Amino acid sequence: MRKNKGAGILAAVTGAFALVCGCAAMFSGMAEAAAAADMGRTERIPTVYNLPAAAQGQTAPEGYSKASYTAVSDPLEYYRDKKPTENDLTQEEAAEIGAQLLWRLFEVRLDGATVYMGYDNGTETFPRAFWSGDVRFGTNRRPEDNCYTFMIDAVTGEGFLATYGRTLSVKVDLGLDAALAKDPGEYMKLAKEFAEKKNLVGGAVKECVYNCQGYSSNDPTITIDVYGVSGERASITFSRYDRAVLGISLDANEKIMEMMQKLWEQNAAEMDNNMAGGITGNAEEITELKAK
């Protein structure tokens, strides 16, 4: 759970994507199912793109050279009926943008890797069409294997999320570290340094805020929200075991989460008002019947 209670289920599900490799289908499916169950209706948010971009039009990050990897369609059933439109990046273009994003944030080269690409035209709680990539270096695809994931806008290539997933070879306490929750200064310093080094918030960091603790597989985590002087923001998840960076939620993703949370709260308030109105009406009818 996030410390920011307003984040609600969208934040929880997005956090799950950010910390579990190859779970874009879970992200989309769970979010839509939860939205349908709790809201009782469909809410589509129109998206307007001002500057469509293709992979070849993007500037590669410093030090990057194209790796020798294989991009394939993700065989998960969730993706089988979801196809990119003529306005979307191709699978190959999206894979290359994702490879560049992983290099920029984790400095990992994908030579010899298989990138399982999944396309989604947007969900009820995440209205932007996106490509997700699940990067594996072995011949098999097992949940316990180390992996990298990314999630980018399907039209512009703008980055949403990037993660590193692993299973530790040692047993570590996954519970809440109360002392760390009271004084997370060590990780705030790490978050500031990482955000400025990778230019996550468009320049200098204005503020770092403790968000939450949790775990990914058997790796205990802590998440710090970073706010830039520019107005951009990011959320960085570290391992509490060895301080490794495990996940980055970028500005575009953070702003979509905020927008959707506001809509969620509005819908919840409307439902509460409707229920209250129904209860009041019923009470009045019962009172009239008793009087008769």
Short mmCIF file of N, CA and C in Angstrom, two decimals, residues 94-215:
data_model
loop_
_atom_site.label_atom_id
_atom_site.label_comp_id
_atom_site.label_asym_id
_atom_site.label_seq_id
_atom_site.Cartn_x
_atom_site.Cartn_y
_atom_site.Cartn_z
N ALA A 94 8.82 0.18 -30.85
CA ALA A 94 8.57 0.26 -29.41
C ALA A 94 9.63 -0.49 -28.62
N ALA A 95 10.06 -1.63 -29.12
CA ALA A 95 11.10 -2.41 -28.43
C ALA A 95 12.40 -1.63 -28.37
N GLU A 96 12.73 -0.93 -29.44
CA GLU A 96 13.98 -0.16 -29.45
C GLU A 96 13.90 1.03 -28.50
N ILE A 97 12.76 1.71 -28.45
CA ILE A 97 12.60 2.80 -27.49
C ILE A 97 12.71 2.27 -26.06
N GLY A 98 12.11 1.11 -25.81
CA GLY A 98 12.22 0.50 -24.49
C GLY A 98 13.64 0.12 -24.15
N ALA A 99 14.38 -0.41 -25.12
CA ALA A 99 15.78 -0.77 -24.89
C ALA A 99 16.60 0.47 -24.53
N GLN A 100 16.31 1.58 -25.21
CA GLN A 100 17.02 2.82 -24.90
C GLN A 100 16.65 3.34 -23.51
N LEU A 101 15.37 3.18 -23.14
CA LEU A 101 14.94 3.62 -21.81
C LEU A 101 15.65 2.81 -20.72
N LEU A 102 15.75 1.52 -20.92
CA LEU A 102 16.42 0.67 -19.92
C LEU A 102 17.90 1.01 -19.83
N TRP A 103 18.51 1.35 -20.96
CA TRP A 103 19.93 1.76 -20.92
C TRP A 103 20.08 3.07 -20.14
N ARG A 104 19.20 3.99 -20.43
CA ARG A 104 19.27 5.29 -19.76
C ARG A 104 19.12 5.16 -18.24
N LEU A 105 18.18 4.33 -17.80
CA LEU A 105 17.87 4.26 -16.37
C LEU A 105 18.69 3.21 -15.62
N PHE A 106 18.98 2.07 -16.27
CA PHE A 106 19.68 0.98 -15.58
C PHE A 106 21.06 0.66 -16.18
N GLU A 107 21.36 1.30 -17.32
CA GLU A 107 22.63 1.05 -18.01
C GLU A 107 22.81 -0.43 -18.33
N VAL A 108 21.72 -1.06 -18.76
CA VAL A 108 21.75 -2.47 -19.12
C VAL A 108 21.66 -2.60 -20.64
N ARG A 109 22.53 -3.41 -21.22
CA ARG A 109 22.48 -3.70 -22.65
C ARG A 109 21.71 -5.00 -22.86
N LEU A 110 20.94 -5.04 -23.92
CA LEU A 110 20.05 -6.17 -24.15
C LEU A 110 20.61 -7.18 -25.14
N ASP A 111 21.92 -7.22 -25.33
CA ASP A 111 22.51 -8.22 -26.24
C ASP A 111 22.13 -9.63 -25.79
N GLY A 112 21.58 -10.40 -26.73
CA GLY A 112 21.20 -11.78 -26.44
C GLY A 112 19.86 -11.93 -25.77
N ALA A 113 19.17 -10.84 -25.48
CA ALA A 113 17.90 -10.90 -24.76
C ALA A 113 16.73 -11.14 -25.71
N THR A 114 15.65 -11.65 -25.13
CA THR A 114 14.36 -11.72 -25.82
C THR A 114 13.43 -10.73 -25.15
N VAL A 115 12.83 -9.85 -25.96
CA VAL A 115 11.92 -8.84 -25.44
C VAL A 115 10.50 -9.23 -25.84
N TYR A 116 9.69 -9.62 -24.85
CA TYR A 116 8.30 -10.00 -25.09
C TYR A 116 7.43 -8.74 -25.07
N MET A 117 6.90 -8.38 -26.24
CA MET A 117 6.19 -7.12 -26.40
C MET A 117 4.67 -7.33 -26.37
N GLY A 118 4.00 -6.52 -25.55
CA GLY A 118 2.55 -6.57 -25.46
C GLY A 118 1.96 -5.20 -25.73
N TYR A 119 0.88 -5.15 -26.50
CA TYR A 119 0.22 -3.89 -26.83
C TYR A 119 -1.14 -3.82 -26.14
N ASP A 120 -1.48 -2.63 -25.64
CA ASP A 120 -2.79 -2.41 -25.03
C ASP A 120 -3.30 -1.06 -25.51
N ASN A 121 -4.55 -0.99 -25.94
CA ASN A 121 -5.10 0.27 -26.44
C ASN A 121 -5.66 1.16 -25.34
N GLY A 122 -5.33 0.86 -24.09
CA GLY A 122 -5.78 1.67 -22.96
C GLY A 122 -6.81 0.93 -22.14
N THR A 123 -6.85 1.21 -20.86
CA THR A 123 -7.79 0.56 -19.95
C THR A 123 -8.69 1.60 -19.32
N GLU A 124 -9.64 1.15 -18.54
CA GLU A 124 -10.57 2.07 -17.87
C GLU A 124 -9.85 2.96 -16.86
N THR A 125 -8.75 2.50 -16.32
CA THR A 125 -8.04 3.28 -15.32
C THR A 125 -6.68 3.79 -15.83
N PHE A 126 -6.33 3.44 -17.06
CA PHE A 126 -5.11 3.97 -17.67
C PHE A 126 -5.44 4.25 -19.14
N PRO A 127 -5.90 5.45 -19.45
CA PRO A 127 -6.51 5.72 -20.75
C PRO A 127 -5.56 5.86 -21.93
N ARG A 128 -4.26 5.83 -21.72
CA ARG A 128 -3.32 5.95 -22.83
C ARG A 128 -2.98 4.57 -23.39
N ALA A 129 -2.96 4.44 -24.71
CA ALA A 129 -2.50 3.21 -25.33
C ALA A 129 -1.02 3.04 -25.03
N PHE A 130 -0.59 1.79 -24.76
CA PHE A 130 0.81 1.61 -24.40
C PHE A 130 1.36 0.29 -24.93
N TRP A 131 2.68 0.27 -25.07
CA TRP A 131 3.45 -0.95 -25.32
C TRP A 131 4.16 -1.30 -24.02
N SER A 132 4.19 -2.58 -23.67
CA SER A 132 4.98 -3.04 -22.53
C SER A 132 5.96 -4.09 -23.02
N GLY A 133 7.12 -4.10 -22.41
CA GLY A 133 8.14 -5.07 -22.78
C GLY A 133 8.65 -5.81 -21.57
N ASP A 134 8.79 -7.12 -21.68
CA ASP A 134 9.32 -7.98 -20.62
C ASP A 134 10.61 -8.59 -21.15
N VAL A 135 11.74 -8.20 -20.57
CA VAL A 135 13.05 -8.57 -21.09
C VAL A 135 13.61 -9.75 -20.31
N ARG A 136 13.95 -10.83 -21.03
CA ARG A 136 14.54 -12.03 -20.43
C ARG A 136 15.83 -12.39 -21.15
N PHE A 137 16.79 -12.87 -20.38
CA PHE A 137 18.09 -13.23 -20.96
C PHE A 137 18.28 -14.74 -21.09
N GLY A 138 17.40 -15.53 -20.49
CA GLY A 138 17.50 -16.98 -20.59
C GLY A 138 16.61 -17.53 -21.69
N THR A 139 16.66 -18.83 -21.86
CA THR A 139 15.84 -19.48 -22.88
C THR A 139 14.41 -19.70 -22.39
N ASN A 140 14.21 -19.69 -21.09
CA ASN A 140 12.89 -19.88 -20.51
C ASN A 140 12.37 -18.56 -19.94
N ARG A 141 11.11 -18.55 -19.62
CA ARG A 141 10.49 -17.36 -19.04
C ARG A 141 9.80 -17.77 -17.75
N ARG A 142 10.54 -17.67 -16.65
CA ARG A 142 10.04 -18.09 -15.36
C ARG A 142 9.91 -16.89 -14.42
N PRO A 143 8.91 -16.91 -13.54
CA PRO A 143 8.69 -15.76 -12.64
C PRO A 143 9.90 -15.45 -11.77
N GLU A 144 10.67 -16.47 -11.41
CA GLU A 144 11.79 -16.24 -10.48
C GLU A 144 13.04 -15.72 -11.15
N ASP A 145 13.07 -15.66 -12.49
CA ASP A 145 14.26 -15.19 -13.19
C ASP A 145 14.40 -13.67 -13.11
N ASN A 146 15.64 -13.20 -13.15
CA ASN A 146 15.89 -11.77 -13.23
C ASN A 146 15.33 -11.23 -14.54
N CYS A 147 14.78 -10.04 -14.51
CA CYS A 147 14.21 -9.48 -15.73
C CYS A 147 14.10 -7.97 -15.62
N TYR A 148 13.93 -7.35 -16.76
CA TYR A 148 13.66 -5.91 -16.84
C TYR A 148 12.33 -5.73 -17.57
N THR A 149 11.60 -4.70 -17.20
CA THR A 149 10.37 -4.38 -17.92
C THR A 149 10.32 -2.90 -18.21
N PHE A 150 9.54 -2.54 -19.21
CA PHE A 150 9.29 -1.13 -19.50
C PHE A 150 7.87 -0.97 -19.99
N MET A 151 7.36 0.24 -19.90
CA MET A 151 6.03 0.57 -20.38
C MET A 151 6.11 1.96 -20.98
N ILE A 152 5.74 2.10 -22.28
CA ILE A 152 5.85 3.37 -22.97
C ILE A 152 4.54 3.70 -23.68
N ASP A 153 4.34 4.97 -23.99
CA ASP A 153 3.17 5.38 -24.76
C ASP A 153 3.25 4.78 -26.15
N ALA A 154 2.14 4.20 -26.62
CA ALA A 154 2.15 3.49 -27.88
C ALA A 154 2.26 4.41 -29.09
N VAL A 155 1.95 5.68 -28.91
CA VAL A 155 2.00 6.62 -30.04
C VAL A 155 3.27 7.46 -30.02
N THR A 156 3.57 8.05 -28.88
CA THR A 156 4.70 8.98 -28.79
C THR A 156 6.00 8.33 -28.35
N GLY A 157 5.91 7.17 -27.70
CA GLY A 157 7.11 6.55 -27.15
C GLY A 157 7.52 7.10 -25.80
N GLU A 158 6.71 8.00 -25.24
CA GLU A 158 7.02 8.58 -23.93
C GLU A 158 7.07 7.48 -22.87
N GLY A 159 8.07 7.53 -22.00
CA GLY A 159 8.23 6.50 -20.99
C GLY A 159 7.27 6.66 -19.82
N PHE A 160 6.70 5.54 -19.38
CA PHE A 160 5.85 5.52 -18.20
C PHE A 160 6.57 4.86 -17.02
N LEU A 161 7.06 3.64 -17.23
CA LEU A 161 7.65 2.85 -16.16
C LEU A 161 8.85 2.08 -16.66
N ALA A 162 9.78 1.81 -15.75
CA ALA A 162 10.88 0.89 -16.03
C ALA A 162 11.21 0.18 -14.73
N THR A 163 11.45 -1.13 -14.79
CA THR A 163 11.69 -1.89 -13.57
C THR A 163 12.78 -2.93 -13.75
N TYR A 164 13.32 -3.32 -12.63
CA TYR A 164 14.26 -4.45 -12.56
C TYR A 164 13.73 -5.41 -11.52
N GLY A 165 13.53 -6.68 -11.90
CA GLY A 165 13.01 -7.68 -10.99
C GLY A 165 14.00 -8.80 -10.78
N ARG A 166 14.07 -9.30 -9.57
CA ARG A 166 15.02 -10.36 -9.24
C ARG A 166 14.51 -11.16 -8.05
N THR A 167 15.12 -12.31 -7.83
CA THR A 167 14.85 -13.12 -6.65
C THR A 167 16.16 -13.27 -5.89
N LEU A 168 16.18 -12.82 -4.65
CA LEU A 168 17.40 -12.88 -3.85
C LEU A 168 17.74 -14.32 -3.47
N SER A 169 19.03 -14.58 -3.32
CA SER A 169 19.48 -15.92 -2.93
C SER A 169 19.57 -16.06 -1.42
N VAL A 170 19.20 -15.00 -0.69
CA VAL A 170 19.22 -15.02 0.78
C VAL A 170 17.83 -14.69 1.30
N LYS A 171 17.57 -15.06 2.53
CA LYS A 171 16.29 -14.76 3.16
C LYS A 171 16.39 -13.44 3.89
N VAL A 172 15.45 -12.53 3.59
CA VAL A 172 15.47 -11.19 4.15
C VAL A 172 14.11 -10.88 4.75
N ASP A 173 14.11 -10.14 5.85
CA ASP A 173 12.86 -9.72 6.48
C ASP A 173 12.11 -8.78 5.53
N LEU A 174 10.87 -9.12 5.19
CA LEU A 174 10.07 -8.32 4.26
C LEU A 174 9.11 -7.37 4.97
N GLY A 175 9.12 -7.39 6.28
CA GLY A 175 8.18 -6.57 7.04
C GLY A 175 8.54 -5.09 7.05
N LEU A 176 7.64 -4.31 7.61
CA LEU A 176 7.84 -2.87 7.71
C LEU A 176 9.01 -2.55 8.64
N ASP A 177 9.89 -1.68 8.19
CA ASP A 177 10.98 -1.18 9.01
C ASP A 177 10.51 0.14 9.63
N ALA A 178 10.04 0.07 10.87
CA ALA A 178 9.45 1.24 11.52
C ALA A 178 10.46 2.38 11.66
N ALA A 179 11.70 2.04 11.99
CA ALA A 179 12.73 3.06 12.15
C ALA A 179 12.98 3.78 10.83
N LEU A 180 13.00 3.02 9.74
CA LEU A 180 13.23 3.60 8.42
C LEU A 180 12.06 4.49 8.01
N ALA A 181 10.85 4.09 8.37
CA ALA A 181 9.68 4.91 8.05
C ALA A 181 9.75 6.27 8.74
N LYS A 182 10.29 6.28 9.95
CA LYS A 182 10.42 7.54 10.68
C LYS A 182 11.55 8.40 10.16
N ASP A 183 12.61 7.75 9.68
CA ASP A 183 13.78 8.49 9.20
C ASP A 183 14.32 7.87 7.91
N PRO A 184 13.68 8.18 6.76
CA PRO A 184 14.12 7.62 5.49
C PRO A 184 15.16 8.49 4.78
N GLY A 185 15.84 9.33 5.56
CA GLY A 185 16.77 10.30 4.97
C GLY A 185 17.81 9.69 4.05
N GLU A 186 18.30 8.50 4.41
CA GLU A 186 19.30 7.83 3.59
C GLU A 186 18.78 7.59 2.18
N TYR A 187 17.53 7.14 2.06
CA TYR A 187 16.98 6.84 0.74
C TYR A 187 16.51 8.10 0.02
N MET A 188 16.16 9.11 0.77
CA MET A 188 15.84 10.39 0.14
C MET A 188 17.07 10.97 -0.55
N LYS A 189 18.21 10.83 0.09
CA LYS A 189 19.46 11.28 -0.51
C LYS A 189 19.77 10.49 -1.77
N LEU A 190 19.59 9.16 -1.70
CA LEU A 190 19.82 8.33 -2.87
C LEU A 190 18.87 8.69 -4.01
N ALA A 191 17.61 8.96 -3.67
CA ALA A 191 16.61 9.31 -4.68
C ALA A 191 16.96 10.63 -5.36
N LYS A 192 17.39 11.59 -4.58
CA LYS A 192 17.77 12.89 -5.14
C LYS A 192 18.95 12.73 -6.10
N GLU A 193 19.97 11.98 -5.67
CA GLU A 193 21.15 11.78 -6.49
C GLU A 193 20.80 11.06 -7.79
N PHE A 194 19.98 10.02 -7.68
CA PHE A 194 19.62 9.23 -8.86
C PHE A 194 18.76 10.05 -9.81
N ALA A 195 17.79 10.79 -9.28
CA ALA A 195 16.89 11.58 -10.11
C ALA A 195 17.65 12.66 -10.88
N GLU A 196 18.61 13.29 -10.23
CA GLU A 196 19.37 14.33 -10.91
C GLU A 196 20.37 13.74 -11.89
N LYS A 197 20.96 12.61 -11.57
CA LYS A 197 21.90 11.96 -12.48
C LYS A 197 21.20 11.50 -13.75
N LYS A 198 20.00 10.97 -13.61
CA LYS A 198 19.25 10.45 -14.76
C LYS A 198 18.27 11.47 -15.35
N ASN A 199 18.26 12.68 -14.79
CA ASN A 199 17.38 13.75 -15.26
C ASN A 199 15.92 13.30 -15.30
N LEU A 200 15.46 12.75 -14.20
CA LEU A 200 14.11 12.21 -14.14
C LEU A 200 13.04 13.30 -14.02
N VAL A 201 13.41 14.45 -13.45
CA VAL A 201 12.40 15.49 -13.20
C VAL A 201 12.78 16.80 -13.88
N GLY A 202 13.44 16.70 -15.00
CA GLY A 202 13.74 17.90 -15.79
C GLY A 202 14.70 18.85 -15.14
N GLY A 203 15.67 18.32 -14.39
CA GLY A 203 16.67 19.17 -13.76
C GLY A 203 16.79 18.92 -12.27
N ALA A 204 16.97 19.99 -11.51
CA ALA A 204 17.23 19.88 -10.08
C ALA A 204 16.01 19.38 -9.31
N VAL A 205 16.28 18.67 -8.22
CA VAL A 205 15.23 18.15 -7.35
C VAL A 205 14.86 19.20 -6.31
N LYS A 206 13.57 19.43 -6.15
CA LYS A 206 13.07 20.37 -5.16
C LYS A 206 12.82 19.69 -3.82
N GLU A 207 12.24 18.49 -3.88
CA GLU A 207 11.82 17.82 -2.65
C GLU A 207 11.72 16.32 -2.87
N CYS A 208 12.03 15.55 -1.82
CA CYS A 208 11.83 14.10 -1.81
C CYS A 208 10.88 13.76 -0.66
N VAL A 209 9.93 12.86 -0.92
CA VAL A 209 8.91 12.52 0.07
C VAL A 209 8.83 11.00 0.19
N TYR A 210 8.87 10.53 1.42
CA TYR A 210 8.69 9.09 1.68
C TYR A 210 7.30 8.66 1.26
N ASN A 211 7.21 7.57 0.51
CA ASN A 211 5.92 7.08 0.04
C ASN A 211 5.49 5.84 0.80
N CYS A 212 6.26 4.74 0.68
CA CYS A 212 5.81 3.49 1.28
C CYS A 212 6.95 2.49 1.34
N GLN A 213 6.68 1.36 2.01
CA GLN A 213 7.55 0.19 1.99
C GLN A 213 6.74 -1.00 1.50
N GLY A 214 7.44 -2.00 0.97
CA GLY A 214 6.77 -3.19 0.49
C GLY A 214 7.80 -4.24 0.13
N TYR A 215 7.50 -5.06 -0.85
CA TYR A 215 8.47 -6.04 -1.31
C TYR A 215 8.11 -6.50 -2.72
#
